[in-house]
């Protein structure tokens, strides 16, 4: 089959990372197998020398198992297609991908501006690792004005997440990218929410996109994986060098599972997004609901930015309930179709009662005493999910 260049991600996702045809038989399996190995053997020393030379030119060459062979390369290709990058580096979790990006791109003495809506464990990374290695971090609202107020001569990185964790605050990525460019800051975006399918930070001006493949890419709540994607060769070199030095590796079986999962990313995400909007419509009519946080919901303050910068949505939403904490706990406990648990992006619906202490650092949040409940709307029938919510709201009353 000739190389084709389809314009739509839905098509690209089904035609990227396939197994190569066997040169003798002209045949190939449709799905690439899981290529497990700890090391690589070479026909002769000349082949090994050629591999080293190719690596020195910046090519993806495997001389040892840690880099990962064809299955890993296929998944990297998929991440590049999704994010519009030229190089993707895999990590054993989303958090490991964030750590890799920071460790590869920061030096002792550097300062980082972090959006206050970023994934909570970034603060743990800061306290447990970055501070000890002489990197300092300031947290602020994800706006140009807020960042500018905290910028220092030694600021080197702008780290943001849009929409933000817990309340899905939309940030103006193109404006932030222009600001980062003006001041020579490398801009890193946690794009787990968009996963390259509905939101593409590199196309909006970011330098680095980090994705927890654990969520929508894997899509089946059965693996942990992350990726760092870039379009600049110098950044790619730093990332691949530090990736190798830190010894990060993803099991071939997990890379294979992620490849299997990502083929259906478009339909899973679309369906979750559609179901989530139905749930929003139901919730918006309930007297217990004070506010819905979901950028695809027309009343969300980020809706205009979402319409401008995103091509779709997903199953994540948060809801502020006019319930005290005890009633909110009754509500969550009464849900039967929503698993009580963290994470999201799988096939199933999940609920998390958000700890108000986790929201205190978010400038987007105003504490008016309402309980915040985060929902991941999965692939169940929305009618059943709504009936479950209705039952649980009655139980909470
Ligand atoms: C879950 C998540 C991560 C971390 O991913 P893990 O694979 O669980 O380490 C990072 N960022 C965001 C926004 C997430 O939701």
Coordinates of C-alpha atoms and ligand atoms in Angstrom, one line a residue:
X1 CA 0.0 0.0 0.0
X2 CA 1.4 3.4 -0.9
X3 CA 2.1 6.0 1.8
X4 CA -1.0 8.1 2.2
X5 CA -1.4 11.3 4.2
X6 CA -4.9 11.5 5.5
X7 CA -6.0 14.8 6.9
X8 CA -8.0 13.6 9.9
X9 CA -6.8 12.2 13.2
X10 CA -9.5 9.6 13.2
X11 CA -7.9 8.1 10.0
X12 CA -4.3 8.7 11.1
X13 CA -4.9 6.8 14.3
X14 CA -5.9 3.7 12.4
X15 CA -3.0 3.9 10.0
X16 CA -0.1 4.8 12.3
X17 CA 2.2 2.3 14.1
X18 CA 1.2 -0.8 12.0
X19 CA 3.5 -3.8 11.7
X20 CA 5.9 -3.7 8.7
X21 CA 5.5 -6.2 5.9
X22 CA 7.9 -9.1 6.0
X23 CA 10.4 -8.6 3.1
X24 CA 10.1 -12.3 2.1
X25 CA 6.4 -13.0 2.4
X26 CA 5.0 -9.6 1.9
X27 CA 2.7 -10.2 4.8
X28 CA 2.2 -8.5 8.2
X29 CA -0.2 -8.8 11.1
X30 CA -2.5 -5.9 11.3
X31 CA -1.6 -5.1 14.9
X32 CA 2.0 -4.9 15.8
X33 CA 3.0 -7.6 18.4
X34 CA 4.4 -6.8 21.8
X35 CA 8.1 -6.9 21.2
X36 CA 9.6 -7.7 24.6
X37 CA 13.4 -7.5 24.9
X38 CA 16.0 -6.5 27.4
X39 CA 18.7 -6.1 24.8
X40 CA 19.4 -6.1 21.1
X41 CA 21.9 -8.3 19.2
X42 CA 23.7 -7.1 16.0
X43 CA 24.7 -9.2 13.0
X44 CA 28.3 -7.8 13.2
X45 CA 30.2 -4.8 14.6
X46 CA 29.7 -2.8 11.5
X47 CA 25.9 -2.9 12.1
X48 CA 26.5 -1.8 15.7
X49 CA 28.7 1.0 14.5
X50 CA 26.1 2.2 12.1
X51 CA 23.5 2.2 14.9
X52 CA 25.8 4.4 17.1
X53 CA 26.4 6.8 14.2
X54 CA 22.6 7.0 13.5
X55 CA 22.0 7.8 17.2
X56 CA 24.7 10.5 17.1
X57 CA 22.7 12.1 14.2
X58 CA 19.6 12.2 16.5
X59 CA 17.8 9.2 15.0
X60 CA 15.7 6.8 17.1
X61 CA 18.1 3.8 17.3
X62 CA 18.0 0.9 19.7
X63 CA 21.2 -0.5 21.0
X64 CA 19.7 -1.7 24.3
X65 CA 16.3 -2.7 25.5
X66 CA 15.7 0.3 27.7
X67 CA 14.8 2.5 24.7
X68 CA 12.2 0.0 23.6
X69 CA 11.9 -1.6 20.1
X70 CA 9.1 -1.6 17.4
X71 CA 6.1 -1.6 19.8
X72 CA 7.4 1.4 21.6
X73 CA 8.4 3.2 18.4
X74 CA 4.9 2.6 17.0
X75 CA 3.3 4.1 20.1
X76 CA 5.7 7.1 20.0
X77 CA 4.6 7.6 16.4
X78 CA 1.0 7.6 17.5
X79 CA 1.7 10.2 20.2
X80 CA 3.5 12.4 17.6
X81 CA 0.5 12.2 15.3
X82 CA -1.9 13.0 18.0
X83 CA 0.1 16.0 19.4
X84 CA 1.5 17.2 16.1
X85 CA 5.1 16.6 17.3
X86 CA 8.2 15.1 15.7
X87 CA 9.5 13.2 18.7
X88 CA 7.8 11.4 21.6
X89 CA 9.4 9.9 24.6
X90 CA 7.5 7.3 26.7
X91 CA 7.5 7.2 30.5
X92 CA 6.1 4.6 32.9
X93 CA 3.4 7.0 34.1
X94 CA 2.0 10.5 33.5
X95 CA 3.8 11.7 36.6
X96 CA 7.1 10.2 35.4
X97 CA 6.6 12.1 32.1
X98 CA 6.2 15.3 34.0
X99 CA 9.3 14.6 36.1
X100 CA 11.2 13.7 32.9
X101 CA 10.3 17.0 31.2
X102 CA 11.3 19.0 34.3
X103 CA 14.6 17.1 34.9
X104 CA 15.5 17.3 31.2
X105 CA 14.8 21.0 30.7
X106 CA 15.8 22.6 34.1
X107 CA 19.1 23.3 35.8
X108 CA 20.0 24.2 39.3
X109 CA 19.3 27.9 39.9
X110 CA 16.4 28.0 37.5
X111 CA 13.0 29.2 38.4
X112 CA 9.7 27.8 37.1
X113 CA 6.3 29.4 36.8
X114 CA 3.5 26.8 37.4
X115 CA -0.2 27.4 36.9
X116 CA -2.0 26.9 40.2
X117 CA -4.5 24.6 38.6
X118 CA -1.9 22.0 37.7
X119 CA -2.2 18.4 38.7
X120 CA -1.6 18.2 42.5
X121 CA 1.4 15.9 42.6
X122 CA 3.4 18.4 40.7
X123 CA 3.7 20.2 44.1
X124 CA 5.0 17.0 45.6
X125 CA 7.6 16.8 42.8
X126 CA 8.6 20.4 43.6
X127 CA 8.9 19.8 47.4
X128 CA 10.5 16.4 47.2
X129 CA 12.9 16.8 44.2
X130 CA 13.1 20.2 42.5
X131 CA 13.8 22.2 45.6
X132 CA 16.5 19.8 46.7
X133 CA 18.2 20.2 43.3
X134 CA 18.1 24.0 43.4
X135 CA 15.1 24.7 41.2
X136 CA 12.5 27.0 42.6
X137 CA 8.9 27.2 41.7
X138 CA 6.2 29.8 41.9
X139 CA 2.5 29.0 41.6
X140 CA 0.0 31.5 40.2
X141 CA -3.2 31.8 38.2
X142 CA -2.7 30.7 34.6
X143 CA -2.8 34.1 33.1
X144 CA -0.1 36.3 31.5
X145 CA -0.6 39.0 34.2
X146 CA -0.3 36.6 37.1
X147 CA 2.8 35.0 35.6
X148 CA 4.4 38.3 34.8
X149 CA 4.0 39.4 38.4
X150 CA 6.1 36.4 39.5
X151 CA 8.7 36.2 36.7
X152 CA 12.3 36.5 37.7
X153 CA 15.6 37.0 35.7
X154 CA 16.3 33.2 36.2
X155 CA 12.8 32.1 35.2
X156 CA 13.2 29.4 32.5
X157 CA 10.0 27.4 32.2
X158 CA 6.3 28.1 32.1
X159 CA 4.4 25.0 33.2
X160 CA 0.6 24.9 32.7
X161 CA -2.3 22.6 32.4
X162 CA -5.5 23.4 30.5
X163 CA -8.2 22.8 31.4
X164 CA -6.8 22.6 34.9
X165 CA -7.2 19.7 37.2
X166 CA -10.3 19.4 39.4
X167 CA -12.3 22.4 38.1
X168 CA -11.3 22.4 34.4
X169 CA -10.3 26.0 34.2
X170 CA -9.5 26.9 30.5
X171 CA -6.3 28.8 30.0
X172 CA -5.5 31.0 27.0
X173 CA -2.7 28.8 25.6
X174 CA -1.9 31.0 22.5
X175 CA -1.5 34.1 24.7
X176 CA 0.6 32.2 27.2
X177 CA 2.8 30.8 24.3
X178 CA 3.4 34.3 23.0
X179 CA 4.3 35.4 26.5
X180 CA 6.7 32.5 27.0
X181 CA 8.3 33.2 23.6
X182 CA 8.8 36.8 24.4
X183 CA 10.8 36.0 27.6
X184 CA 12.6 32.9 26.4
X185 CA 10.7 30.5 28.6
X186 CA 10.2 26.9 27.5
X187 CA 6.4 26.3 27.7
X188 CA 5.3 22.8 28.9
X189 CA 1.6 21.9 28.9
X190 CA 0.0 18.9 30.6
X191 CA -2.4 17.8 27.8
X192 CA -3.8 14.8 29.5
X193 CA -7.3 16.3 29.2
X194 CA -7.1 16.7 25.5
X195 CA -4.7 13.8 24.9
X196 CA -3.8 15.3 21.5
X197 CA -7.2 14.4 20.1
X198 CA -9.4 17.4 21.1
X199 CA -6.7 19.9 22.1
X200 CA -3.2 20.3 20.6
X201 CA -0.9 22.6 22.6
X202 CA 2.0 22.3 20.2
X203 CA -0.1 23.7 17.4
X204 CA -1.1 26.6 19.8
X205 CA 2.5 27.5 20.4
X206 CA 3.7 25.4 23.3
X207 CA 7.1 23.7 23.2
X208 CA 6.4 20.5 25.1
X209 CA 3.2 18.5 25.5
X210 CA 3.0 16.0 28.4
X211 CA 0.3 13.4 28.4
X212 CA -0.7 10.8 30.9
X213 CA -1.5 7.9 28.6
X214 CA -3.0 6.2 31.7
X215 CA -6.2 8.2 31.0
X216 CA -7.9 8.4 27.6
X217 CA -5.1 7.0 25.4
X218 CA -5.0 3.7 27.3
X219 CA -8.7 4.1 27.9
X220 CA -9.4 0.9 29.7
X221 CA -8.1 1.6 33.3
X222 CA -5.6 -1.2 33.0
X223 CA -2.2 0.5 32.4
X224 CA -0.1 3.4 33.5
X225 CA 2.0 5.3 30.9
X226 CA 3.1 8.8 30.0
X227 CA 4.6 10.6 27.0
X228 CA 6.5 13.8 26.5
X229 CA 6.1 15.2 22.9
X230 CA 8.1 17.9 21.2
X231 CA 8.6 19.4 17.7
X232 CA 12.1 20.8 18.3
X233 CA 15.2 18.7 17.7
X234 CA 17.2 20.3 20.5
X235 CA 14.5 19.7 23.1
X236 CA 14.1 16.1 21.8
X237 CA 17.8 15.5 22.3
X238 CA 17.7 16.7 25.9
X239 CA 14.6 14.5 26.6
X240 CA 16.0 11.4 25.0
X241 CA 19.4 11.8 26.8
X242 CA 17.8 12.3 30.2
X243 CA 15.2 9.6 29.6
X244 CA 18.1 7.1 29.0
X245 CA 20.1 8.4 31.9
X246 CA 17.2 8.2 34.3
X247 CA 16.5 4.6 33.2
X248 CA 12.9 5.2 32.4
X249 CA 11.3 2.3 30.6
X250 CA 7.8 1.2 29.7
X251 CA 7.0 -2.5 29.4
X252 CA 6.4 -3.6 25.8
X253 CA 3.2 -5.1 26.9
X254 CA 2.0 -1.8 28.3
X255 CA 3.0 0.0 25.1
X256 CA 1.1 -2.7 23.2
X257 CA -2.0 -2.2 25.4
X258 CA -1.8 1.6 24.9
X259 CA -1.6 1.0 21.1
X260 CA -4.6 -1.3 21.3
X261 CA -6.5 1.3 23.4
X262 CA -5.7 4.4 21.3
X263 CA -7.3 3.0 18.1
X264 CA -10.7 3.6 19.7
X265 CA -9.8 6.9 21.4
X266 CA -12.0 9.0 19.0
X267 CA -15.2 7.0 19.6
X268 CA -14.6 6.6 23.3
X269 CA -13.9 10.3 23.8
X270 CA -16.8 11.5 21.7
X271 CA -19.2 9.1 23.4
X272 CA -18.0 10.1 26.9
X273 CA -18.3 13.8 25.9
X274 CA -21.8 13.4 24.6
X275 CA -22.9 11.5 27.8
X276 CA -21.2 14.2 29.9
X277 CA -23.2 16.9 28.2
X278 CA -26.4 15.0 28.9
X279 CA -25.5 14.7 32.5
X280 CA -24.7 18.4 32.6
X281 CA -28.2 19.1 31.2
X282 CA -29.8 17.0 33.9
X283 CA -27.7 18.5 36.7
X284 CA -28.4 22.1 35.6
X285 CA -32.0 21.5 36.4
X286 CA -31.5 20.2 39.9
X287 CA -32.0 22.7 42.8
X288 CA -29.0 21.1 44.6
X289 CA -26.6 22.1 41.9
X290 CA -24.9 25.5 42.3
X291 CA -22.5 25.3 39.4
X292 CA -21.2 23.0 36.7
X293 CA -17.5 23.0 35.7
X294 CA -17.2 21.6 32.2
X295 CA -15.8 23.8 29.4
X296 CA -18.1 22.4 26.7
X297 CA -21.1 23.5 28.9
X298 CA -22.2 26.9 27.5
X299 CA -22.4 28.5 30.9
X300 CA -18.8 27.6 31.9
X301 CA -16.6 30.7 31.9
X302 CA -14.1 28.9 29.8
X303 CA -16.6 28.1 27.1
X304 CA -15.4 30.7 24.6
X305 CA -11.8 29.6 24.9
X306 CA -12.8 26.0 24.6
X307 CA -14.8 26.8 21.4
X308 CA -11.8 28.6 20.0
X309 CA -9.1 26.2 20.8
X310 CA -10.6 22.7 21.2
X311 CA -12.2 20.4 18.7
X312 CA -14.1 18.4 21.2
X313 CA -14.6 17.5 24.8
X314 CA -14.5 14.5 27.1
X315 CA -16.3 12.9 30.1
X316 CA -14.8 15.0 32.9
X317 CA -16.9 17.5 34.9
X318 CA -17.2 18.8 38.4
X319 CA -20.3 20.0 40.1
X320 CA -20.7 22.3 43.1
X321 CA -23.5 21.0 45.3
X322 CA -25.5 23.0 47.8
X323 CA -24.8 20.2 50.3
X324 CA -22.7 20.2 53.4
X325 CA -19.9 17.7 53.6
X326 CA -21.9 15.1 55.4
X327 CA -24.7 15.2 52.8
X328 CA -22.2 15.2 50.0
X329 CA -20.7 12.0 51.5
X330 CA -24.2 10.5 51.5
X331 CA -24.6 11.4 47.9
X332 CA -21.3 9.8 46.8
X333 CA -21.9 6.7 48.9
X334 CA -25.4 6.3 47.4
X335 CA -24.1 6.2 43.8
X336 CA -24.2 2.7 42.4
X337 CA -22.9 3.1 38.8
X338 CA -20.0 5.5 39.7
X339 CA -17.0 3.8 41.2
X340 CA -15.5 5.9 44.1
X341 CA -12.0 6.5 42.9
X342 CA -9.4 8.7 41.3
X343 CA -8.3 8.8 37.7
X344 CA -10.5 9.0 34.6
X345 CA -10.4 8.4 30.9
X346 CA -11.4 4.7 31.1
X347 CA -14.6 3.1 30.0
X348 CA -16.3 3.4 33.3
X349 CA -17.8 6.2 35.3
X350 CA -16.0 7.4 38.5
X351 CA -16.7 9.9 41.3
X352 CA -14.4 11.7 43.6
X353 CA -15.5 13.9 46.5
X354 CA -12.9 16.7 46.1
X355 CA -11.2 17.7 49.3
X356 CA -11.6 21.5 49.8
X357 CA -7.9 21.6 50.9
X358 CA -6.9 20.5 47.4
X359 CA -8.8 23.4 45.9
X360 CA -7.5 26.1 48.2
X361 CA -4.4 26.7 46.1
X362 CA -6.5 27.2 43.0
X363 CA -7.2 30.9 42.4
X364 CA -10.1 29.9 40.1
X365 CA -12.0 28.5 43.1
X366 CA -14.1 30.6 45.3
X367 CA -15.0 28.8 48.5
X368 CA -18.7 29.4 49.0
X369 CA -19.2 26.4 51.2
X370 CA -20.5 24.1 48.4
X371 CA -19.2 20.5 48.2
X372 CA -17.3 19.8 45.0
X373 CA -17.8 16.4 43.3
X374 CA -15.8 15.4 40.3
X375 CA -17.4 13.0 37.9
X376 CA -15.9 11.0 35.0
X377 CA -18.7 10.1 32.7
X378 CA -17.9 6.8 31.0
X379 CA -19.6 4.7 28.3
X380 CA -22.6 3.6 30.3
X381 CA -26.1 4.7 29.1
X382 CA -26.5 8.3 30.2
X383 CA -30.1 7.6 31.1
X384 CA -28.9 5.0 33.7
X385 CA -26.2 7.4 35.0
X386 CA -28.8 10.1 35.4
X387 CA -31.2 7.8 37.2
X388 CA -28.3 6.9 39.5
X389 CA -27.5 10.6 40.2
X390 CA -31.2 11.3 40.8
X391 CA -31.4 8.4 43.3
X392 CA -28.3 9.5 45.1
X393 CA -29.4 13.2 45.3
X394 CA -32.6 12.0 47.0
X395 CA -30.6 9.8 49.4
X396 CA -28.4 12.8 50.3
X397 CA -31.4 15.1 51.1
Ligands
LIG1 C1 -3.6 11.4 36.1 C2 -2.9 12.7 35.7 C3 -1.5 12.7 35.6 C4 -0.6 11.6 36.1 O1 -0.7 10.4 35.4 P1 -0.3 9.1 36.1 O2 -0.2 8.1 34.9 O3 -1.4 8.7 37.0 O4 1.0 9.3 36.8 C5 -0.9 13.9 35.2 N1 -1.7 15.0 34.8 C6 -3.0 14.9 34.8 C7 -3.8 16.1 34.4 C8 -3.7 13.8 35.3 O5 -5.0 13.8 35.3

